[in-house]
Structure formats: structure tokens, C-alpha cells
mmCIF file of C-alpha atoms in Angstrom:
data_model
loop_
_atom_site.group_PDB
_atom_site.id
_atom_site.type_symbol
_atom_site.label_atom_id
_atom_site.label_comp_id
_atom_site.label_asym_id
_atom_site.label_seq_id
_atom_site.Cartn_x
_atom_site.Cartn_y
_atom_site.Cartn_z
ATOM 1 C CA UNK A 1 53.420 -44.990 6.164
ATOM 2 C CA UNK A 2 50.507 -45.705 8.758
ATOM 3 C CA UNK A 3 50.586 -42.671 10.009
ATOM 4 C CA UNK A 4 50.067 -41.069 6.390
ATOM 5 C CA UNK A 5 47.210 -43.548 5.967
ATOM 6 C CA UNK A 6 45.497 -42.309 9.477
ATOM 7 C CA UNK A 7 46.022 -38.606 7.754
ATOM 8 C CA UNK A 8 44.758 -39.360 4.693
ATOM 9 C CA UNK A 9 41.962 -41.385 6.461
ATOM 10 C CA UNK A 10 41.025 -38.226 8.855
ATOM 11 C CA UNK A 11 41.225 -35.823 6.227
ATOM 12 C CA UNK A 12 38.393 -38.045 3.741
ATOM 13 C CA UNK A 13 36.412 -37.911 6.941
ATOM 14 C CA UNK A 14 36.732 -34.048 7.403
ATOM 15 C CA UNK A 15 35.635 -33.659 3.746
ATOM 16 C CA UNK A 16 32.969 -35.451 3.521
ATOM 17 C CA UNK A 17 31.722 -33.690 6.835
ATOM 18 C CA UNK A 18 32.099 -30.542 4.743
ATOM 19 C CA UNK A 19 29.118 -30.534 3.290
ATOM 20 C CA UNK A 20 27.664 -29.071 6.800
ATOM 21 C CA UNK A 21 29.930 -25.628 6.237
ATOM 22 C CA UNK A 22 29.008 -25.084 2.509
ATOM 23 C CA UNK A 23 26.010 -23.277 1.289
ATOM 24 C CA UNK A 24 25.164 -21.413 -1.886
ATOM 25 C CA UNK A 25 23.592 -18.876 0.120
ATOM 26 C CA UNK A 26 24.358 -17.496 3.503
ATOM 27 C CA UNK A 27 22.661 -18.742 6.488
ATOM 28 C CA UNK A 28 20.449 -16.102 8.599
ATOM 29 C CA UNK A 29 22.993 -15.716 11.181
ATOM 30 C CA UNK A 30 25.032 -14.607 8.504
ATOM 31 C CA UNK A 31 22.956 -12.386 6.835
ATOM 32 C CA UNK A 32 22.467 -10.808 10.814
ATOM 33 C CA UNK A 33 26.085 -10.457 11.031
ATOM 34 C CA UNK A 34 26.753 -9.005 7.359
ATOM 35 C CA UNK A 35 23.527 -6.326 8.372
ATOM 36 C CA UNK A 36 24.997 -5.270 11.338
ATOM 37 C CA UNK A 37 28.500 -4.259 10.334
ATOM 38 C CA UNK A 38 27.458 -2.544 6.552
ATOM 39 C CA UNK A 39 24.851 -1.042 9.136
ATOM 40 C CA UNK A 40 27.331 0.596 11.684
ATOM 41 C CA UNK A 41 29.309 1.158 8.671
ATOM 42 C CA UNK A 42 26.642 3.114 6.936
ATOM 43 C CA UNK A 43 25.164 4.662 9.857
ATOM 44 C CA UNK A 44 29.011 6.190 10.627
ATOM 45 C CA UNK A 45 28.993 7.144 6.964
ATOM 46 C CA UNK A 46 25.472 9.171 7.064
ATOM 47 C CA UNK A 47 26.510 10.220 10.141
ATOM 48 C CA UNK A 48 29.292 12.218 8.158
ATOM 49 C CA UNK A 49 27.361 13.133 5.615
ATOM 50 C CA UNK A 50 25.054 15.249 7.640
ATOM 51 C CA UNK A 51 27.773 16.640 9.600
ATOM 52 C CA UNK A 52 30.746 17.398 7.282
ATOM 53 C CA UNK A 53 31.758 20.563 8.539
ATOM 54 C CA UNK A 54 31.959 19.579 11.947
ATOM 55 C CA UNK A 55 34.655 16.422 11.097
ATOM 56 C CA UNK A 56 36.407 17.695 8.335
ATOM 57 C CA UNK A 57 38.828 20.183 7.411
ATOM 58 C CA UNK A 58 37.702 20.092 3.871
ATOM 59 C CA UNK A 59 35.754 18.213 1.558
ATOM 60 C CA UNK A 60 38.087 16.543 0.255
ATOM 61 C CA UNK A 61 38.660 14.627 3.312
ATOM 62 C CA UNK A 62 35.078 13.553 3.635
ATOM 63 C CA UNK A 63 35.553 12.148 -0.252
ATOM 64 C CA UNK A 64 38.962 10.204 0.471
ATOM 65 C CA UNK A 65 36.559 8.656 3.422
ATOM 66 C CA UNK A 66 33.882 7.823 1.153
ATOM 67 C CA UNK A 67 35.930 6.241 -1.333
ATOM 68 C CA UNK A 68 37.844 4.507 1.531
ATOM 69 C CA UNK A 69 34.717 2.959 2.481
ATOM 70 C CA UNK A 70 33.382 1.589 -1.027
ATOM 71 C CA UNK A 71 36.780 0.208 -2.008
ATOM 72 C CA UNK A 72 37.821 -1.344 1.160
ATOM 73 C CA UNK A 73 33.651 -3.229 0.774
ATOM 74 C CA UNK A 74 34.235 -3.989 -2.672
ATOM 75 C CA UNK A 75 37.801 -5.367 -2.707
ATOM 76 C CA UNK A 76 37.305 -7.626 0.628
ATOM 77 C CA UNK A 77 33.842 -8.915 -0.688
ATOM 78 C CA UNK A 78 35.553 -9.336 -4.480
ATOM 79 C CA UNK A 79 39.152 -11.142 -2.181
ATOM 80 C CA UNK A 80 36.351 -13.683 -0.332
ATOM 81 C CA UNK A 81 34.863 -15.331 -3.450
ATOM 82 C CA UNK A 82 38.331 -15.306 -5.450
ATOM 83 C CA UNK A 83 40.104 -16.799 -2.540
ATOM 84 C CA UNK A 84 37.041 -18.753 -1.972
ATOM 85 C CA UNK A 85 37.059 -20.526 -5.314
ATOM 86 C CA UNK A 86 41.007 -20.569 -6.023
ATOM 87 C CA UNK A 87 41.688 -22.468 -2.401
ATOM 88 C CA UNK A 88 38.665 -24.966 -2.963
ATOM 89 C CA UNK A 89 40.593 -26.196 -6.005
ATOM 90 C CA UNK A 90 42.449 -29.715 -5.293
ATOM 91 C CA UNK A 91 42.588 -29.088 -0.980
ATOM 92 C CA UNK A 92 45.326 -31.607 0.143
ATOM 93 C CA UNK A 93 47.389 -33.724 -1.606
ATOM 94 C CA UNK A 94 50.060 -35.803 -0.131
ATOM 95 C CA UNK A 95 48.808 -34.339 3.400
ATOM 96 C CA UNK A 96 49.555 -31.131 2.016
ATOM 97 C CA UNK A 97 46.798 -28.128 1.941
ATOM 98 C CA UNK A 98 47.345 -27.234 -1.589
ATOM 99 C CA UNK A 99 44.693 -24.531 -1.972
ATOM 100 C CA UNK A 100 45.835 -22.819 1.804
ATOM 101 C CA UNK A 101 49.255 -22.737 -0.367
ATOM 102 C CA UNK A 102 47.883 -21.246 -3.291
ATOM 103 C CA UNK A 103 45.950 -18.539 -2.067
ATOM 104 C CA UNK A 104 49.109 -17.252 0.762
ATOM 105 C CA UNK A 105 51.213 -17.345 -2.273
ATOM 106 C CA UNK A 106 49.405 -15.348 -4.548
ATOM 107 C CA UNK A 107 48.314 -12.642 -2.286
ATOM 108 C CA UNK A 108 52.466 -12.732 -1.337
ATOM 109 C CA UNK A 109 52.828 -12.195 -4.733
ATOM 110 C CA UNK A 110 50.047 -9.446 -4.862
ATOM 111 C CA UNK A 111 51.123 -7.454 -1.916
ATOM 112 C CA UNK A 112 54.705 -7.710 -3.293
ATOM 113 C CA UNK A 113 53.502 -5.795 -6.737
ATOM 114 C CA UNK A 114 50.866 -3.569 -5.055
ATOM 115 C CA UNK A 115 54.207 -2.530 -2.666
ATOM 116 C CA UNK A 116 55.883 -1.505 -5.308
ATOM 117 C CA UNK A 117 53.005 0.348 -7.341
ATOM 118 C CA UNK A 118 52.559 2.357 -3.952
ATOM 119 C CA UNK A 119 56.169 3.057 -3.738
ATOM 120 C CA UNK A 120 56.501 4.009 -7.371
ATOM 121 C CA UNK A 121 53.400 6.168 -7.638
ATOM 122 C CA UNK A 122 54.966 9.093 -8.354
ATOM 123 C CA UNK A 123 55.781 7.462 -12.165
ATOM 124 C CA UNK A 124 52.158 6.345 -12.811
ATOM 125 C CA UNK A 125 49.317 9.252 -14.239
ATOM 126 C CA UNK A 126 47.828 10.475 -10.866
ATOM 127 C CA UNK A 127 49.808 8.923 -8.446
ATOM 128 C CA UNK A 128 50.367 11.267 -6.296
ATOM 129 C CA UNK A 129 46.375 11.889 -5.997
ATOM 130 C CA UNK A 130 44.785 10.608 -2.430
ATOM 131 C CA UNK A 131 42.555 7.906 -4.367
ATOM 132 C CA UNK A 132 45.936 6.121 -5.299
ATOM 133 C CA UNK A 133 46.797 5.231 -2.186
ATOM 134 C CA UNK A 134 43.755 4.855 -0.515
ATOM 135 C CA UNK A 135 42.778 2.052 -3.388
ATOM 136 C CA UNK A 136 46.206 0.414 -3.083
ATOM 137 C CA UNK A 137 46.575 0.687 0.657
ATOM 138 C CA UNK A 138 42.964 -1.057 0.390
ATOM 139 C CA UNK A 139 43.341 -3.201 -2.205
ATOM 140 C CA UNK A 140 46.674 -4.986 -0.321
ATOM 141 C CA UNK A 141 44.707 -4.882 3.227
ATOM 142 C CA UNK A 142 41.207 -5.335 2.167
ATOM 143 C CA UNK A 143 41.644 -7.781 -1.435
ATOM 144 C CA UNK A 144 44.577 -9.524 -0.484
ATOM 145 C CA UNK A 145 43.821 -9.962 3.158
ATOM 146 C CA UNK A 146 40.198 -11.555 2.446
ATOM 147 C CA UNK A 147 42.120 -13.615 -0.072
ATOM 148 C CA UNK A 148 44.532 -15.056 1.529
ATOM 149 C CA UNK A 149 44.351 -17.919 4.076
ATOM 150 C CA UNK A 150 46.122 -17.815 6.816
ATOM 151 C CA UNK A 151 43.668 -18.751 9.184
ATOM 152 C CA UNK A 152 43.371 -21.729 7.165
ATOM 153 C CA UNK A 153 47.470 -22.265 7.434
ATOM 154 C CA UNK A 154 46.960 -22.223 11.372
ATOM 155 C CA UNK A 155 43.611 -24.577 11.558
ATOM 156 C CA UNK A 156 45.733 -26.757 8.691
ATOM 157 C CA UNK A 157 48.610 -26.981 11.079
ATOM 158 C CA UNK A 158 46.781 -27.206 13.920
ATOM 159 C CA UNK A 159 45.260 -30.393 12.730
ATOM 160 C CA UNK A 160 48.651 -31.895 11.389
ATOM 161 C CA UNK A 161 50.132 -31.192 14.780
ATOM 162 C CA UNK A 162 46.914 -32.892 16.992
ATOM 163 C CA UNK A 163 46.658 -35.705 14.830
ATOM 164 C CA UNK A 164 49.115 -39.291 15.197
ATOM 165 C CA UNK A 165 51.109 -37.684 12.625
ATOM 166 C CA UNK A 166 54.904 -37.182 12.636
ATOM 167 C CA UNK A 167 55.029 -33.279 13.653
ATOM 168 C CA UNK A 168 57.590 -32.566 10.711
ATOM 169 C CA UNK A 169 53.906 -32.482 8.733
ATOM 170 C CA UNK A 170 52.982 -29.344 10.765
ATOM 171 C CA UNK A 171 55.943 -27.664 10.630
ATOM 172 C CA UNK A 172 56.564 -28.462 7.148
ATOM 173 C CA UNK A 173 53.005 -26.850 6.226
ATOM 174 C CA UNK A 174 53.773 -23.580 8.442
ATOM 175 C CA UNK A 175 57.558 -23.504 6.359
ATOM 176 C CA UNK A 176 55.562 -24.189 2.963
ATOM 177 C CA UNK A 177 52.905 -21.542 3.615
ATOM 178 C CA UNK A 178 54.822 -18.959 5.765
ATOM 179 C CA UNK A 179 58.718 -18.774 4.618
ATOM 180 C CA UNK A 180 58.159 -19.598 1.413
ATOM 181 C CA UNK A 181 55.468 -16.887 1.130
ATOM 182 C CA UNK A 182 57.814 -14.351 2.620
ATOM 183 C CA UNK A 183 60.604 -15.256 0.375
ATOM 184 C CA UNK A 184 58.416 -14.782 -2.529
ATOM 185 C CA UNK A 185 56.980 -11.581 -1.386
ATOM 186 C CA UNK A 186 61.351 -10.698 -1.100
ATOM 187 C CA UNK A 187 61.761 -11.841 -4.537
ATOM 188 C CA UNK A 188 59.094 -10.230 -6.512
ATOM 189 C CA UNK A 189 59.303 -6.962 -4.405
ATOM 190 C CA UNK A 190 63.455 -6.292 -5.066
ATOM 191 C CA UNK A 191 62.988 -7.636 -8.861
ATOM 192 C CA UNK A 192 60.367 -5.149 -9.378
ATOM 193 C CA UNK A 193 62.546 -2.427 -7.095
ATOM 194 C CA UNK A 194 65.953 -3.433 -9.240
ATOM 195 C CA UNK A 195 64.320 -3.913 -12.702
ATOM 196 C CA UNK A 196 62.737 -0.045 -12.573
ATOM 197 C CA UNK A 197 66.066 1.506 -10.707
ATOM 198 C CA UNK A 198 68.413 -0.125 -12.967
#
């Protein structure tokens, strides 16, 4: 029971040290680092532009890239803020990281059902166009990998483990956020699969 207190305590002091980390708007060593990739990134895309015939086979290779490139910015921009705001809900409860949970399992859940939609395409209108996959291949690695947390599972854990705590803590959060997730991701992805086959 102390050694929940010293948690609890140690926790209280992280979050009221938060305040540091948490800005309305970016800092200017963000906005440099946000400049520079969209910059390579655009550069590389202008670069194609000029040059299509040189890189392509056809145009409709240059297109898939271009669409590639505003989906994948779009959906890991639009996965930041939701994740953002749906993990800042309620963070730990019972030295628990209830928002790290929430976010892993709902992009589990996403990944499951975007899984499937890719592996079903052939039944939806245009599925079997290029843009399909590109936005679900994009939307699972660029939405639900900005929305998810699973850098915040590890620093979560890793905190649990350093601190006085019993390590069950640690490993209970990794078995919460990790197997759990997985089992999930199982579930949804063969009731989708065996609802549609069956």
C-alpha cells in the first residue's frame, strides 16, 4: 500500500510538471523541424513533377505518389490531435495509464477493420482502384500509427519498472496495453473475416 502511495505521489508530481511539455502552439524548434521534413517532402515532390517522364512508367504512377503523399500528411497530422485529445482524457488511475490504454486499443481496433476493408476490397465500389489501397495502407500506417501510443506504453512502463514499485505494475501495464491489444485486433479481425464468409 506504500508503495502505491509513492506511485501515486510521483505520478501528481509528474503532472503537475506537465505544464512545461504543453503548449497551444508549437514551439520554434518545432515549427524548424515540421519545415524541414514537409520541405524535403515537397522538394522530392516538385522534384517529380518537373521530371515525370524520367521516374515514371506512366502517369498514373506519378498520381498514386501524389495522393500517397497528401493522405499519408493528412491522416498522421488528423491521428496526432485525435490521439492527442482521446489519451489526455483521465491519464492514470489506480497506477494505471488509462489514456496510453485507450488510444493502443482503438487503433487495435482500427487496424483490425481497415485489415479487413483492404482484404475485402474487391466487394466495395472501386476497390480494386490504386487509391484504395494507397488510402487504407495509409490510413492504418499513417492515422492509426500517429494515434496510437506506444511510445507512451514503453515510457509508462519504463517509469513503473524504475520506480519503488512492485514490478508486477510494469508488466501488468505492458500485458494491459500489448496482449490485450493484440487479442482485440484477433477478435475483431476473424469476426469481421467469419461474419462476411459465412
Amino acid at each position: 500500500f506504500v508503495e502505491t502511495e509513492q506511485i501515486h505521489g510521483y505520478l501528481n508530481q509528474q503532472v503537475a510538471k506537465s505544464h512545461r511539455h504543453v503548449s497551444v502552439l508549437p514551439k520554434r524548434r518545432h515549427w524548424f523541424i515540421l519545415s524541414l521534413l514537409y520541405g524535403i517532402s515537397f522538394l522530392q515532390l516538385a522534384i517529380l513533377a518537373v521530371f515525370p517522364g524520367h521516374l515514371f512508367h506512366n502517369e498514373l504512377e506519378g498520381d498514386h505518389l501524389y495522393f500517397g503523399y497528401v493522405c499519408g500528411s493528412i491522416l498522421s497530422v488528423l491521428g496526432a490531435l485525435i490521439g492527442g485529445f482521446w489519451g489526455s482524457v483521465e491519464q492514470s488511475r489506480y497506477v494505471f495509464q488509462w489514456g496510453t490504454f485507450r488510444v493502443n486499443i482503438t487503433s487495435c481496433i482500427l487496424i483490425a477493420i481497415a485489415h479487413n476493408i483492404l482484404l475485402f476490397r474487391l466487394n466495395f465500389p472501386d476497390g480494386d482502384d490504386g487509391r484504395f489501397v494507397i488510402f487504407w495502407s495509409k490510413f492504418i500506417g499513417s492515422f492509426c500509427g500517429t494515434e496510437s501510443s506506444f511510445a507512451g506504453l514503453v515510457d509508462d512502463t519504463a517509469i513503473l519498472w524504475m520506480s519503488n514499485a512492485p514490478r508486477r505494475y510494469a508488466l501488468r501495464n505492458v500485458f494491459f496495453n500489448w496482449f490485450i491489444g493484440q487479442a482485440l485486433y484477433l477478435f475483431v479481425s476473424f469476426s469481421i473475416r467469419y461474419v462476411v464468409l459465412y
